[in-house]
mmCIF file of C-alpha atoms in Angstrom:
data_model
loop_
_atom_site.group_PDB
_atom_site.id
_atom_site.type_symbol
_atom_site.label_atom_id
_atom_site.label_comp_id
_atom_site.label_asym_id
_atom_site.label_seq_id
_atom_site.Cartn_x
_atom_site.Cartn_y
_atom_site.Cartn_z
ATOM 1 C CA UNK A 1 1.265 6.659 -0.516
ATOM 2 C CA UNK A 2 -2.154 7.852 -1.597
ATOM 3 C CA UNK A 3 -3.372 5.299 -4.149
ATOM 4 C CA UNK A 4 -2.660 1.605 -4.552
ATOM 5 C CA UNK A 5 -3.574 -0.567 -7.498
ATOM 6 C CA UNK A 6 -4.793 -3.974 -6.427
ATOM 7 C CA UNK A 7 -4.775 -6.851 -8.901
ATOM 8 C CA UNK A 8 -6.799 -9.925 -7.952
ATOM 9 C CA UNK A 9 -9.217 -12.572 -9.088
ATOM 10 C CA UNK A 10 -12.725 -12.025 -10.392
ATOM 11 C CA UNK A 11 -13.660 -15.176 -8.483
ATOM 12 C CA UNK A 12 -13.390 -15.902 -4.758
ATOM 13 C CA UNK A 13 -11.157 -18.955 -5.212
ATOM 14 C CA UNK A 14 -11.272 -22.309 -3.459
ATOM 15 C CA UNK A 15 -10.490 -21.113 0.073
ATOM 16 C CA UNK A 16 -12.430 -18.725 2.307
ATOM 17 C CA UNK A 17 -8.988 -17.419 3.337
ATOM 18 C CA UNK A 18 -8.701 -15.527 0.034
ATOM 19 C CA UNK A 19 -11.861 -13.499 0.674
ATOM 20 C CA UNK A 20 -10.806 -12.933 4.285
ATOM 21 C CA UNK A 21 -7.433 -11.611 3.080
ATOM 22 C CA UNK A 22 -9.111 -9.296 0.557
ATOM 23 C CA UNK A 23 -11.344 -7.936 3.329
ATOM 24 C CA UNK A 24 -8.329 -7.417 5.616
ATOM 25 C CA UNK A 25 -6.542 -5.514 2.858
ATOM 26 C CA UNK A 26 -9.626 -3.374 2.227
ATOM 27 C CA UNK A 27 -9.845 -2.484 5.918
ATOM 28 C CA UNK A 28 -6.139 -1.627 6.040
ATOM 29 C CA UNK A 29 -6.395 0.606 2.955
ATOM 30 C CA UNK A 30 -9.352 2.506 4.422
ATOM 31 C CA UNK A 31 -7.651 2.793 7.830
ATOM 32 C CA UNK A 32 -4.559 4.333 6.193
ATOM 33 C CA UNK A 33 -6.666 6.568 3.936
ATOM 34 C CA UNK A 34 -5.222 4.918 0.818
ATOM 35 C CA UNK A 35 -7.480 4.994 -2.231
ATOM 36 C CA UNK A 36 -8.043 1.650 -3.940
ATOM 37 C CA UNK A 37 -7.446 1.550 -7.689
ATOM 38 C CA UNK A 38 -8.634 -1.735 -9.162
ATOM 39 C CA UNK A 39 -10.335 -3.426 -12.105
ATOM 40 C CA UNK A 40 -13.816 -2.045 -11.391
ATOM 41 C CA UNK A 41 -15.669 -5.341 -10.947
ATOM 42 C CA UNK A 42 -18.334 -6.107 -8.361
ATOM 43 C CA UNK A 43 -17.533 -9.824 -8.232
ATOM 44 C CA UNK A 44 -14.899 -12.097 -6.734
ATOM 45 C CA UNK A 45 -11.953 -10.843 -4.723
ATOM 46 C CA UNK A 46 -12.185 -7.585 -6.660
ATOM 47 C CA UNK A 47 -15.670 -6.974 -5.308
ATOM 48 C CA UNK A 48 -14.683 -8.077 -1.790
ATOM 49 C CA UNK A 49 -11.803 -5.608 -1.488
ATOM 50 C CA UNK A 50 -13.794 -2.733 -3.048
ATOM 51 C CA UNK A 51 -16.876 -3.352 -0.908
ATOM 52 C CA UNK A 52 -14.724 -3.403 2.217
ATOM 53 C CA UNK A 53 -12.872 -0.192 1.371
ATOM 54 C CA UNK A 54 -16.191 1.553 0.728
ATOM 55 C CA UNK A 55 -17.956 0.160 3.804
ATOM 56 C CA UNK A 56 -15.014 1.336 5.938
ATOM 57 C CA UNK A 57 -15.362 4.889 4.599
ATOM 58 C CA UNK A 58 -12.550 4.708 2.060
ATOM 59 C CA UNK A 59 -12.363 5.576 -1.620
ATOM 60 C CA UNK A 60 -12.317 3.162 -4.563
ATOM 61 C CA UNK A 61 -11.585 3.938 -8.196
ATOM 62 C CA UNK A 62 -12.446 1.251 -10.726
ATOM 63 C CA UNK A 63 -11.001 1.043 -14.227
ATOM 64 C CA UNK A 64 -12.966 -1.302 -16.465
ATOM 65 C CA UNK A 65 -12.951 -2.033 -20.202
ATOM 66 C CA UNK A 66 -16.257 -1.321 -21.944
ATOM 67 C CA UNK A 67 -16.617 -5.020 -22.891
ATOM 68 C CA UNK A 68 -16.701 -6.040 -19.219
ATOM 69 C CA UNK A 69 -18.838 -3.073 -18.159
ATOM 70 C CA UNK A 70 -21.439 -4.142 -20.747
ATOM 71 C CA UNK A 71 -21.604 -7.587 -19.128
ATOM 72 C CA UNK A 72 -22.974 -5.815 -16.052
ATOM 73 C CA UNK A 73 -20.143 -6.762 -13.722
ATOM 74 C CA UNK A 74 -18.981 -3.207 -13.062
ATOM 75 C CA UNK A 75 -19.325 -2.025 -9.485
ATOM 76 C CA UNK A 76 -22.095 0.591 -9.254
ATOM 77 C CA UNK A 77 -21.132 2.097 -5.880
ATOM 78 C CA UNK A 78 -17.564 3.244 -6.457
ATOM 79 C CA UNK A 79 -16.125 6.658 -5.720
ATOM 80 C CA UNK A 80 -15.255 6.766 -9.419
ATOM 81 C CA UNK A 81 -15.623 4.311 -12.303
ATOM 82 C CA UNK A 82 -13.481 4.925 -15.373
ATOM 83 C CA UNK A 83 -14.528 3.070 -18.515
ATOM 84 C CA UNK A 84 -11.822 2.481 -21.122
ATOM 85 C CA UNK A 85 -11.891 0.735 -24.477
ATOM 86 C CA UNK A 86 -9.266 -1.992 -24.060
ATOM 87 C CA UNK A 87 -7.475 -4.091 -21.471
ATOM 88 C CA UNK A 88 -4.246 -2.325 -22.451
ATOM 89 C CA UNK A 89 -5.809 1.045 -21.658
ATOM 90 C CA UNK A 90 -7.040 -0.347 -18.326
ATOM 91 C CA UNK A 91 -3.551 -1.438 -17.300
ATOM 92 C CA UNK A 92 -1.972 1.839 -18.414
ATOM 93 C CA UNK A 93 -4.582 3.899 -16.549
ATOM 94 C CA UNK A 94 -4.200 1.864 -13.361
ATOM 95 C CA UNK A 95 -0.411 2.201 -13.546
ATOM 96 C CA UNK A 96 -0.733 5.958 -14.048
ATOM 97 C CA UNK A 97 -3.135 6.399 -11.109
ATOM 98 C CA UNK A 98 -1.305 4.182 -8.598
ATOM 99 C CA UNK A 99 1.601 4.851 -6.265
ATOM 100 C CA UNK A 100 2.200 1.103 -5.874
ATOM 101 C CA UNK A 101 0.808 -2.312 -6.743
ATOM 102 C CA UNK A 102 -0.558 -5.102 -4.542
ATOM 103 C CA UNK A 103 -1.353 -8.537 -5.930
ATOM 104 C CA UNK A 104 -3.851 -10.834 -4.235
ATOM 105 C CA UNK A 105 -4.563 -14.386 -5.390
ATOM 106 C CA UNK A 106 -5.911 -14.587 -8.908
ATOM 107 C CA UNK A 107 -5.526 -16.310 -12.229
ATOM 108 C CA UNK A 108 -3.608 -15.655 -15.406
ATOM 109 C CA UNK A 109 -4.920 -12.104 -15.815
ATOM 110 C CA UNK A 110 -3.779 -11.205 -12.322
ATOM 111 C CA UNK A 111 -0.320 -12.640 -12.966
ATOM 112 C CA UNK A 112 -0.097 -10.901 -16.313
ATOM 113 C CA UNK A 113 -0.868 -7.550 -14.660
ATOM 114 C CA UNK A 114 1.700 -8.202 -11.932
ATOM 115 C CA UNK A 115 4.450 -9.229 -14.341
ATOM 116 C CA UNK A 116 3.855 -6.204 -16.515
ATOM 117 C CA UNK A 117 4.266 -3.682 -13.674
ATOM 118 C CA UNK A 118 7.149 -5.727 -12.234
ATOM 119 C CA UNK A 119 8.938 -5.689 -15.608
ATOM 120 C CA UNK A 120 8.225 -1.990 -16.086
ATOM 121 C CA UNK A 121 9.917 -1.389 -12.725
ATOM 122 C CA UNK A 122 12.984 -3.376 -13.811
ATOM 123 C CA UNK A 123 13.502 -1.249 -16.896
ATOM 124 C CA UNK A 124 12.802 2.034 -15.117
ATOM 125 C CA UNK A 125 9.342 2.972 -16.385
ATOM 126 C CA UNK A 126 8.333 3.470 -12.749
ATOM 127 C CA UNK A 127 9.886 3.283 -9.282
ATOM 128 C CA UNK A 128 6.791 2.135 -7.415
ATOM 129 C CA UNK A 129 6.615 -0.810 -4.999
ATOM 130 C CA UNK A 130 5.115 -4.128 -6.128
ATOM 131 C CA UNK A 131 3.890 -6.583 -3.537
ATOM 132 C CA UNK A 132 2.401 -10.040 -3.356
ATOM 133 C CA UNK A 133 -0.059 -10.636 -0.538
ATOM 134 C CA UNK A 134 0.696 -14.307 -0.009
ATOM 135 C CA UNK A 135 -2.695 -15.290 1.413
ATOM 136 C CA UNK A 136 -2.906 -18.945 2.411
ATOM 137 C CA UNK A 137 0.566 -19.478 0.835
ATOM 138 C CA UNK A 138 -0.962 -18.959 -2.610
ATOM 139 C CA UNK A 139 2.216 -17.536 -4.129
ATOM 140 C CA UNK A 140 4.668 -20.170 -2.836
ATOM 141 C CA UNK A 141 5.038 -21.738 -6.335
ATOM 142 C CA UNK A 142 5.780 -18.303 -7.804
ATOM 143 C CA UNK A 143 8.343 -17.600 -5.074
ATOM 144 C CA UNK A 144 10.025 -20.915 -5.981
ATOM 145 C CA UNK A 145 10.012 -19.880 -9.627
ATOM 146 C CA UNK A 146 11.664 -16.552 -8.751
ATOM 147 C CA UNK A 147 14.386 -18.457 -6.894
ATOM 148 C CA UNK A 148 14.838 -20.769 -9.890
ATOM 149 C CA UNK A 149 15.110 -17.748 -12.210
ATOM 150 C CA UNK A 150 17.865 -16.349 -9.984
ATOM 151 C CA UNK A 151 19.694 -19.705 -9.837
ATOM 152 C CA UNK A 152 19.543 -19.943 -13.629
ATOM 153 C CA UNK A 153 20.638 -16.291 -14.019
ATOM 154 C CA UNK A 154 17.499 -15.048 -15.743
ATOM 155 C CA UNK A 155 16.608 -12.747 -12.844
ATOM 156 C CA UNK A 156 19.016 -10.644 -10.823
ATOM 157 C CA UNK A 157 18.625 -10.796 -7.032
ATOM 158 C CA UNK A 158 18.136 -7.029 -6.809
ATOM 159 C CA UNK A 159 15.023 -7.375 -8.964
ATOM 160 C CA UNK A 160 13.679 -10.353 -7.039
ATOM 161 C CA UNK A 161 13.765 -8.041 -4.026
ATOM 162 C CA UNK A 162 11.416 -5.680 -5.905
ATOM 163 C CA UNK A 163 8.612 -8.151 -5.215
ATOM 164 C CA UNK A 164 7.710 -7.446 -1.607
ATOM 165 C CA UNK A 165 6.080 -10.583 -0.214
ATOM 166 C CA UNK A 166 4.088 -10.693 3.001
ATOM 167 C CA UNK A 167 1.246 -12.747 4.469
ATOM 168 C CA UNK A 168 -0.475 -9.819 6.220
ATOM 169 C CA UNK A 169 -1.703 -6.557 4.639
ATOM 170 C CA UNK A 170 -0.341 -4.283 7.391
ATOM 171 C CA UNK A 171 3.176 -5.745 7.085
ATOM 172 C CA UNK A 172 3.078 -5.424 3.290
ATOM 173 C CA UNK A 173 1.965 -1.783 3.393
ATOM 174 C CA UNK A 174 4.565 -0.956 6.050
ATOM 175 C CA UNK A 175 7.276 -2.246 3.716
ATOM 176 C CA UNK A 176 5.835 -0.155 0.878
ATOM 177 C CA UNK A 177 6.479 2.979 2.923
ATOM 178 C CA UNK A 178 10.227 2.241 3.041
ATOM 179 C CA UNK A 179 10.586 0.957 -0.525
ATOM 180 C CA UNK A 180 13.587 2.072 -2.543
ATOM 181 C CA UNK A 181 13.701 1.028 -6.172
ATOM 182 C CA UNK A 182 16.891 -0.696 -7.348
ATOM 183 C CA UNK A 183 18.922 0.777 -10.208
ATOM 184 C CA UNK A 184 17.317 0.030 -13.563
ATOM 185 C CA UNK A 185 18.233 -3.092 -15.456
ATOM 186 C CA UNK A 186 21.438 -2.942 -17.443
ATOM 187 C CA UNK A 187 22.024 -5.233 -20.393
ATOM 188 C CA UNK A 188 25.715 -5.900 -19.940
#
């Protein structure tokens, strides 16, 4: 695994644990020589993970829409900053560049990015691992929703297993190394 896309909040959130988790992930990425691919911002959890990767000697590629770059929130010290026109282009470029996807705490945009790559995996557009870094139990409500989806037969168990969930970055990345994608979704 050479490059991981990380989706996360442009704010730091209500708990210091979120920033601490982003820093731990950044250190783990740099230690494993995995390039960070992320939204290109200098603020929030996005900035925390990028700053850590860079300060630890790693590489960080940002992909940012022109609208956000013009608001002066783009990170100026990245290994590479790719400016695209739209949010759709950003997501497509990040998906193309990444060998897997890690989701830290974040808001609706973060969840939207996660669900898109998760869905793309279900239908066979990629066979890359998707993981939730469950910092401070942030994703417990989503885990409950996944279980409810399975109970109500809107999500097959094999696809629920596509979402690798761990509390610690090292454990999450270790599971990524052994990831095997399930067969693509059938509509029978």
